[in-house]
Amino acid sequence: MPRKEAIKMLQEQDLSVYGGGKFPIEDYLAVLCGDAMVSFADYLQAVTMAMGDPLDSGVRENFIKLDKDRSGSLDHQELGDLLEGCDSVSQKKEQVLELLDCMDVDKDGKVNYGEIVRAICF
């Protein structure tokens, strides 16, 4: 959706700021998206930021621990760290690919926190 439309929708829901009311969500979307279009995953991430985190703090803490490169998303290698107990490398690789396919809304090959929230909450 166009970024202006996303901002309007967030404002209509009284979600125009994040960070305890300190920062405009419009700035966050501009940095996050970079262009005029906002994906569903980015919109969901903006809503999550504006509302505060709807999940148990442990989910966010574990996401941060797994995000070893601090990119804000989990790549296939970081997702693989979730599956340390798998019996074989091929089984682990298959399960990582299934996780990516299921959770990677924008199909960029990574799972950001908004996509994690979407997978858990919806």
CSV table of C-alpha atoms in Angstrom, one decimal, residues 19-64:
chain,number,residue,atom,x,y,z
A,19,GLY,CA,8.7,4.9,21.6
A,20,GLY,CA,6.5,6.0,24.4
A,21,GLY,CA,5.0,8.8,22.3
A,22,LYS,CA,8.4,10.3,21.4
A,23,PHE,CA,8.8,9.5,17.8
A,24,PRO,CA,6.4,9.8,14.8
A,25,ILE,CA,5.5,6.5,13.1
A,26,GLU,CA,5.9,8.4,9.8
A,27,ASP,CA,9.6,8.7,10.3
A,28,TYR,CA,9.9,5.0,11.2
A,29,LEU,CA,8.1,3.9,8.0
A,30,ALA,CA,10.2,6.2,5.9
A,31,VAL,CA,13.4,4.6,7.3
A,32,LEU,CA,12.0,1.1,7.2
A,33,CYS,CA,10.5,1.1,3.7
A,34,GLY,CA,12.7,3.6,2.0
A,35,ASP,CA,10.3,4.0,-0.9
A,36,ALA,CA,6.6,5.0,-1.3
A,37,MET,CA,5.2,1.6,-0.8
A,38,VAL,CA,4.7,-0.3,2.5
A,39,SER,CA,4.4,-4.1,2.6
A,40,PHE,CA,1.9,-5.8,5.0
A,41,ALA,CA,4.8,-7.0,7.1
A,42,ASP,CA,6.2,-3.5,7.4
A,43,TYR,CA,2.8,-2.1,8.3
A,44,LEU,CA,2.3,-4.8,10.9
A,45,GLN,CA,5.7,-4.0,12.3
A,46,ALA,CA,4.8,-0.3,12.5
A,47,VAL,CA,1.5,-1.2,14.3
A,48,THR,CA,3.5,-3.3,16.7
A,49,MET,CA,5.9,-0.5,17.4
A,50,ALA,CA,3.1,2.0,18.0
A,51,MET,CA,1.1,-0.3,20.2
A,52,GLY,CA,4.0,-1.6,22.2
A,53,ASP,CA,4.9,-5.3,21.9
A,54,PRO,CA,1.8,-7.5,22.2
A,55,LEU,CA,3.8,-10.6,23.0
A,56,ASP,CA,5.5,-11.8,26.1
A,57,SER,CA,8.8,-10.1,26.6
A,58,GLY,CA,10.6,-13.4,26.3
A,59,VAL,CA,9.6,-13.6,22.6
A,60,ARG,CA,11.3,-10.3,21.9
A,61,GLU,CA,14.3,-11.2,24.0
A,62,ASN,CA,14.8,-14.5,22.2
A,63,PHE,CA,14.4,-12.8,18.8
A,64,ILE,CA,17.2,-10.3,19.8
